[in-house]
Amino acid sequence: MVFDIDLCVQRGERAIACAFRSDSGIVALFGPSGVGKTSVLDMLAGLLRPNAGHVAIAGRRLFDSATAIDLPTARRRCGYVFQQPRLFPHMRVRANLRYGRPRGDPDGGTHGLSQQALIDLLGIGDLLDRWPSSLSGGEAQRVAIGRALLSDPHYLLLDEPISSLDDARRQEILDMIARLHGLTAIPIVYVSHDRRELDYLGGDIIVLDGSHAGDAPDRVIT
Ligand SMILES: Nc1ncnc2c1ncn2[C@@H]1O[C@H](COP(=O)(O)OP(=O)(O)OP(=O)(O)O)[C@@H](O)[C@H]1O
């Protein structure tokens, strides 16, 4: 089982719940704005504490309210890519990529990909000496995905990573994520409110529609 998730949290007026199990290496969270997709990712990352439930990814139990397990974010080894790239503006691309590398392994790769193979896959080899302020939105987002991956995470969370890009750049990044999924076994959770992106990526689609009462799993479309 790659994903075994059952979480709930109260945020202001809204009760957010998400429960699914999946053997797919990539799952997509789909649902309208405000339904709680980012909150679910934040709970998977350990940035938001659920009121109850459990999270196990690739056999690692990261949270379990029944047994008081709650791994802090730093120990979860999670790569998180946000809607905006959030690169460090005072570091060139190369330094951004190396931020978070395991100590003593600056040139290492991730999940069976060498660092160079990952840079080639992302198409960012020509950008290494550039400053983030000089990058286009698509370039910056590819660097952000590279930075997340080079921290050698156990799983990757992608929160609407292409929503701010134009159609051509969107397709480039989707292709790249699909290739990454084909080449590595890293578990990926991809959030979007655009169903076409999710169909393109394949994997299980978890529909969050806000009607989940806490005692039935979310709808899973494979
Ligand atoms: N800090 C907070 N305090 C209170 N309510 C919050 C807080 N953060 C988020 N919410 C509410 O929780 C709900 C879920 O927010 P969340 O950002 O997880 O939704 P989302 O599905 O990711 O939305 P979007 O697609 O617009 O990014 C929303 O109703 C939001 O207003």
JSON list of N, CA, C and O and ligand atoms in Angstrom, two decimals, residues 10-14 16 31-42 48 83 159-160 191-193 208, ligand 1:
[
{"chain": "A", "resi": 10, "resn": "GLN", "atom": "N", "xyz": [-10.68, 20.60, 11.61]},
{"chain": "A", "resi": 10, "resn": "GLN", "atom": "CA", "xyz": [-11.64, 21.69, 11.56]},
{"chain": "A", "resi": 10, "resn": "GLN", "atom": "C", "xyz": [-10.87, 22.97, 11.27]},
{"chain": "A", "resi": 10, "resn": "GLN", "atom": "O", "xyz": [-9.91, 23.30, 11.97]},
{"chain": "A", "resi": 11, "resn": "ARG", "atom": "N", "xyz": [-11.25, 23.69, 10.22]},
{"chain": "A", "resi": 11, "resn": "ARG", "atom": "CA", "xyz": [-10.59, 24.98, 9.91]},
{"chain": "A", "resi": 11, "resn": "ARG", "atom": "C", "xyz": [-11.67, 26.04, 9.86]},
{"chain": "A", "resi": 11, "resn": "ARG", "atom": "O", "xyz": [-12.47, 26.10, 8.92]},
{"chain": "A", "resi": 12, "resn": "GLY", "atom": "N", "xyz": [-11.71, 26.87, 10.87]},
{"chain": "A", "resi": 12, "resn": "GLY", "atom": "CA", "xyz": [-12.78, 27.86, 10.93]},
{"chain": "A", "resi": 12, "resn": "GLY", "atom": "C", "xyz": [-14.12, 27.15, 10.92]},
{"chain": "A", "resi": 12, "resn": "GLY", "atom": "O", "xyz": [-14.36, 26.22, 11.69]},
{"chain": "A", "resi": 13, "resn": "GLU", "atom": "N", "xyz": [-14.95, 27.53, 9.99]},
{"chain": "A", "resi": 13, "resn": "GLU", "atom": "CA", "xyz": [-16.30, 26.95, 9.88]},
{"chain": "A", "resi": 13, "resn": "GLU", "atom": "C", "xyz": [-16.30, 25.60, 9.18]},
{"chain": "A", "resi": 13, "resn": "GLU", "atom": "O", "xyz": [-17.26, 24.87, 9.23]},
{"chain": "A", "resi": 14, "resn": "ARG", "atom": "N", "xyz": [-15.20, 25.29, 8.48]},
{"chain": "A", "resi": 14, "resn": "ARG", "atom": "CA", "xyz": [-15.23, 24.15, 7.57]},
{"chain": "A", "resi": 14, "resn": "ARG", "atom": "C", "xyz": [-14.59, 22.89, 8.18]},
{"chain": "A", "resi": 14, "resn": "ARG", "atom": "O", "xyz": [-13.46, 22.93, 8.68]},
{"chain": "A", "resi": 16, "resn": "ILE", "atom": "N", "xyz": [-12.90, 19.52, 7.36]},
{"chain": "A", "resi": 16, "resn": "ILE", "atom": "CA", "xyz": [-12.22, 18.93, 6.21]},
{"chain": "A", "resi": 16, "resn": "ILE", "atom": "C", "xyz": [-11.88, 17.49, 6.56]},
{"chain": "A", "resi": 16, "resn": "ILE", "atom": "O", "xyz": [-11.31, 17.22, 7.62]},
{"chain": "A", "resi": 31, "resn": "GLY", "atom": "N", "xyz": [-10.90, 18.83, -6.49]},
{"chain": "A", "resi": 31, "resn": "GLY", "atom": "CA", "xyz": [-12.08, 19.39, -5.84]},
{"chain": "A", "resi": 31, "resn": "GLY", "atom": "C", "xyz": [-12.12, 20.89, -6.01]},
{"chain": "A", "resi": 31, "resn": "GLY", "atom": "O", "xyz": [-11.11, 21.51, -6.37]},
{"chain": "A", "resi": 32, "resn": "PRO", "atom": "N", "xyz": [-13.26, 21.50, -5.74]},
{"chain": "A", "resi": 32, "resn": "PRO", "atom": "CA", "xyz": [-13.40, 22.94, -5.96]},
{"chain": "A", "resi": 32, "resn": "PRO", "atom": "C", "xyz": [-12.60, 23.76, -4.96]},
{"chain": "A", "resi": 32, "resn": "PRO", "atom": "O", "xyz": [-12.17, 23.26, -3.92]},
{"chain": "A", "resi": 33, "resn": "SER", "atom": "N", "xyz": [-12.42, 25.02, -5.30]},
{"chain": "A", "resi": 33, "resn": "SER", "atom": "CA", "xyz": [-11.68, 25.94, -4.44]},
{"chain": "A", "resi": 33, "resn": "SER", "atom": "C", "xyz": [-12.30, 25.98, -3.05]},
{"chain": "A", "resi": 33, "resn": "SER", "atom": "O", "xyz": [-13.52, 26.05, -2.91]},
{"chain": "A", "resi": 34, "resn": "GLY", "atom": "N", "xyz": [-11.44, 25.87, -2.05]},
{"chain": "A", "resi": 34, "resn": "GLY", "atom": "CA", "xyz": [-11.91, 26.01, -0.67]},
{"chain": "A", "resi": 34, "resn": "GLY", "atom": "C", "xyz": [-12.35, 24.71, -0.02]},
{"chain": "A", "resi": 34, "resn": "GLY", "atom": "O", "xyz": [-12.70, 24.69, 1.16]},
{"chain": "A", "resi": 35, "resn": "VAL", "atom": "N", "xyz": [-12.34, 23.61, -0.76]},
{"chain": "A", "resi": 35, "resn": "VAL", "atom": "CA", "xyz": [-12.84, 22.34, -0.20]},
{"chain": "A", "resi": 35, "resn": "VAL", "atom": "C", "xyz": [-11.85, 21.73, 0.80]},
{"chain": "A", "resi": 35, "resn": "VAL", "atom": "O", "xyz": [-12.24, 20.91, 1.63]},
{"chain": "A", "resi": 36, "resn": "GLY", "atom": "N", "xyz": [-10.55, 22.13, 0.67]},
{"chain": "A", "resi": 36, "resn": "GLY", "atom": "CA", "xyz": [-9.58, 21.66, 1.65]},
{"chain": "A", "resi": 36, "resn": "GLY", "atom": "C", "xyz": [-8.39, 20.91, 1.09]},
{"chain": "A", "resi": 36, "resn": "GLY", "atom": "O", "xyz": [-7.67, 20.22, 1.81]},
{"chain": "A", "resi": 37, "resn": "LYS", "atom": "N", "xyz": [-8.10, 21.07, -0.19]},
{"chain": "A", "resi": 37, "resn": "LYS", "atom": "CA", "xyz": [-7.00, 20.32, -0.82]},
{"chain": "A", "resi": 37, "resn": "LYS", "atom": "C", "xyz": [-5.64, 20.70, -0.21]},
{"chain": "A", "resi": 37, "resn": "LYS", "atom": "O", "xyz": [-4.85, 19.84, 0.15]},
{"chain": "A", "resi": 38, "resn": "THR", "atom": "N", "xyz": [-5.40, 22.01, -0.10]},
{"chain": "A", "resi": 38, "resn": "THR", "atom": "CA", "xyz": [-4.12, 22.44, 0.47]},
{"chain": "A", "resi": 38, "resn": "THR", "atom": "C", "xyz": [-4.02, 22.02, 1.93]},
{"chain": "A", "resi": 38, "resn": "THR", "atom": "O", "xyz": [-2.94, 21.63, 2.41]},
{"chain": "A", "resi": 39, "resn": "SER", "atom": "N", "xyz": [-5.15, 22.06, 2.64]},
{"chain": "A", "resi": 39, "resn": "SER", "atom": "CA", "xyz": [-5.12, 21.64, 4.05]},
{"chain": "A", "resi": 39, "resn": "SER", "atom": "C", "xyz": [-4.72, 20.17, 4.16]},
{"chain": "A", "resi": 39, "resn": "SER", "atom": "O", "xyz": [-3.97, 19.79, 5.06]},
{"chain": "A", "resi": 40, "resn": "VAL", "atom": "N", "xyz": [-5.21, 19.34, 3.23]},
{"chain": "A", "resi": 40, "resn": "VAL", "atom": "CA", "xyz": [-4.82, 17.92, 3.25]},
{"chain": "A", "resi": 40, "resn": "VAL", "atom": "C", "xyz": [-3.32, 17.79, 3.01]},
{"chain": "A", "resi": 40, "resn": "VAL", "atom": "O", "xyz": [-2.62, 17.07, 3.73]},
{"chain": "A", "resi": 41, "resn": "LEU", "atom": "N", "xyz": [-2.80, 18.51, 2.01]},
{"chain": "A", "resi": 41, "resn": "LEU", "atom": "CA", "xyz": [-1.34, 18.44, 1.77]},
{"chain": "A", "resi": 41, "resn": "LEU", "atom": "C", "xyz": [-0.57, 18.90, 3.00]},
{"chain": "A", "resi": 41, "resn": "LEU", "atom": "O", "xyz": [0.44, 18.27, 3.37]},
{"chain": "A", "resi": 42, "resn": "ASP", "atom": "N", "xyz": [-1.04, 19.97, 3.63]},
{"chain": "A", "resi": 42, "resn": "ASP", "atom": "CA", "xyz": [-0.34, 20.47, 4.83]},
{"chain": "A", "resi": 42, "resn": "ASP", "atom": "C", "xyz": [-0.35, 19.42, 5.94]},
{"chain": "A", "resi": 42, "resn": "ASP", "atom": "O", "xyz": [0.62, 19.30, 6.69]},
{"chain": "A", "resi": 48, "resn": "LEU", "atom": "N", "xyz": [0.19, 21.03, 9.36]},
{"chain": "A", "resi": 48, "resn": "LEU", "atom": "CA", "xyz": [-1.10, 21.25, 10.01]},
{"chain": "A", "resi": 48, "resn": "LEU", "atom": "C", "xyz": [-1.46, 19.96, 10.72]},
{"chain": "A", "resi": 48, "resn": "LEU", "atom": "O", "xyz": [-1.43, 18.88, 10.12]},
{"chain": "A", "resi": 83, "resn": "GLN", "atom": "N", "xyz": [2.09, 26.46, -5.27]},
{"chain": "A", "resi": 83, "resn": "GLN", "atom": "CA", "xyz": [1.55, 27.09, -6.47]},
{"chain": "A", "resi": 83, "resn": "GLN", "atom": "C", "xyz": [2.55, 28.10, -7.05]},
{"chain": "A", "resi": 83, "resn": "GLN", "atom": "O", "xyz": [2.75, 28.17, -8.24]},
{"chain": "A", "resi": 159, "resn": "ASP", "atom": "N", "xyz": [1.24, 21.16, -5.12]},
{"chain": "A", "resi": 159, "resn": "ASP", "atom": "CA", "xyz": [-0.01, 21.89, -4.91]},
{"chain": "A", "resi": 159, "resn": "ASP", "atom": "C", "xyz": [-0.26, 22.82, -6.10]},
{"chain": "A", "resi": 159, "resn": "ASP", "atom": "O", "xyz": [0.31, 23.90, -6.17]},
{"chain": "A", "resi": 160, "resn": "GLU", "atom": "N", "xyz": [-1.10, 22.40, -7.01]},
{"chain": "A", "resi": 160, "resn": "GLU", "atom": "CA", "xyz": [-1.44, 23.17, -8.21]},
{"chain": "A", "resi": 160, "resn": "GLU", "atom": "C", "xyz": [-0.19, 23.82, -8.81]},
{"chain": "A", "resi": 160, "resn": "GLU", "atom": "O", "xyz": [-0.14, 25.04, -8.99]},
{"chain": "A", "resi": 191, "resn": "VAL", "atom": "N", "xyz": [-2.22, 18.05, -6.51]},
{"chain": "A", "resi": 191, "resn": "VAL", "atom": "CA", "xyz": [-3.49, 18.73, -6.26]},
{"chain": "A", "resi": 191, "resn": "VAL", "atom": "C", "xyz": [-3.86, 19.61, -7.45]},
{"chain": "A", "resi": 191, "resn": "VAL", "atom": "O", "xyz": [-3.01, 20.33, -7.99]},
{"chain": "A", "resi": 192, "resn": "SER", "atom": "N", "xyz": [-5.11, 19.55, -7.84]},
{"chain": "A", "resi": 192, "resn": "SER", "atom": "CA", "xyz": [-5.56, 20.44, -8.90]},
{"chain": "A", "resi": 192, "resn": "SER", "atom": "C", "xyz": [-7.07, 20.58, -8.85]},
{"chain": "A", "resi": 192, "resn": "SER", "atom": "O", "xyz": [-7.76, 19.72, -8.30]},
{"chain": "A", "resi": 193, "resn": "HIS", "atom": "N", "xyz": [-7.58, 21.67, -9.42]},
{"chain": "A", "resi": 193, "resn": "HIS", "atom": "CA", "xyz": [-9.03, 21.72, -9.61]},
{"chain": "A", "resi": 193, "resn": "HIS", "atom": "C", "xyz": [-9.35, 21.60, -11.10]},
{"chain": "A", "resi": 193, "resn": "HIS", "atom": "O", "xyz": [-10.48, 21.82, -11.51]},
{"chain": "A", "resi": 208, "resn": "LEU", "atom": "N", "xyz": [-12.50, 15.32, -3.59]},
{"chain": "A", "resi": 208, "resn": "LEU", "atom": "CA", "xyz": [-12.93, 15.97, -2.35]},
{"chain": "A", "resi": 208, "resn": "LEU", "atom": "C", "xyz": [-14.09, 16.89, -2.72]},
{"chain": "A", "resi": 208, "resn": "LEU", "atom": "O", "xyz": [-13.90, 17.86, -3.45]},
{"chain": "B", "resi": 1, "resn": "LIG", "atom": "N1", "xyz": [-5.91, 29.42, 8.91]},
{"chain": "B", "resi": 1, "resn": "LIG", "atom": "C1", "xyz": [-7.20, 29.18, 8.64]},
{"chain": "B", "resi": 1, "resn": "LIG", "atom": "N2", "xyz": [-8.17, 29.50, 9.51]},
{"chain": "B", "resi": 1, "resn": "LIG", "atom": "C2", "xyz": [-9.47, 29.27, 9.25]},
{"chain": "B", "resi": 1, "resn": "LIG", "atom": "N3", "xyz": [-9.90, 28.74, 8.09]},
{"chain": "B", "resi": 1, "resn": "LIG", "atom": "C3", "xyz": [-8.98, 28.41, 7.18]},
{"chain": "B", "resi": 1, "resn": "LIG", "atom": "C4", "xyz": [-7.59, 28.61, 7.39]},
{"chain": "B", "resi": 1, "resn": "LIG", "atom": "N4", "xyz": [-6.92, 28.20, 6.29]},
{"chain": "B", "resi": 1, "resn": "LIG", "atom": "C5", "xyz": [-7.85, 27.75, 5.44]},
{"chain": "B", "resi": 1, "resn": "LIG", "atom": "N5", "xyz": [-9.07, 27.89, 5.96]},
{"chain": "B", "resi": 1, "resn": "LIG", "atom": "C6", "xyz": [-10.35, 27.49, 5.34]},
{"chain": "B", "resi": 1, "resn": "LIG", "atom": "O1", "xyz": [-10.30, 26.09, 5.13]},
{"chain": "B", "resi": 1, "resn": "LIG", "atom": "C7", "xyz": [-10.93, 25.76, 3.91]},
{"chain": "B", "resi": 1, "resn": "LIG", "atom": "C8", "xyz": [-9.98, 24.93, 3.04]},
{"chain": "B", "resi": 1, "resn": "LIG", "atom": "O2", "xyz": [-8.89, 25.73, 2.59]},
{"chain": "B", "resi": 1, "resn": "LIG", "atom": "P1", "xyz": [-7.81, 25.11, 1.60]},
{"chain": "B", "resi": 1, "resn": "LIG", "atom": "O3", "xyz": [-6.83, 26.19, 1.27]},
{"chain": "B", "resi": 1, "resn": "LIG", "atom": "O4", "xyz": [-7.28, 23.86, 2.18]},
{"chain": "B", "resi": 1, "resn": "LIG", "atom": "O5", "xyz": [-8.72, 24.76, 0.32]},
{"chain": "B", "resi": 1, "resn": "LIG", "atom": "P2", "xyz": [-8.29, 24.39, -1.17]},
{"chain": "B", "resi": 1, "resn": "LIG", "atom": "O6", "xyz": [-9.23, 23.31, -1.60]},
{"chain": "B", "resi": 1, "resn": "LIG", "atom": "O7", "xyz": [-6.83, 24.09, -1.23]},
{"chain": "B", "resi": 1, "resn": "LIG", "atom": "O8", "xyz": [-8.60, 25.73, -1.94]},
{"chain": "B", "resi": 1, "resn": "LIG", "atom": "P3", "xyz": [-7.92, 26.37, -3.27]},
{"chain": "B", "resi": 1, "resn": "LIG", "atom": "O9", "xyz": [-8.22, 25.42, -4.40]},
{"chain": "B", "resi": 1, "resn": "LIG", "atom": "O10", "xyz": [-8.66, 27.69, -3.40]},
{"chain": "B", "resi": 1, "resn": "LIG", "atom": "O11", "xyz": [-6.45, 26.53, -2.99]},
{"chain": "B", "resi": 1, "resn": "LIG", "atom": "C9", "xyz": [-11.37, 27.07, 3.27]},
{"chain": "B", "resi": 1, "resn": "LIG", "atom": "O12", "xyz": [-12.74, 27.24, 3.53]},
{"chain": "B", "resi": 1, "resn": "LIG", "atom": "C10", "xyz": [-10.53, 28.11, 3.97]},
{"chain": "B", "resi": 1, "resn": "LIG", "atom": "O13", "xyz": [-11.23, 29.32, 4.04]}
]
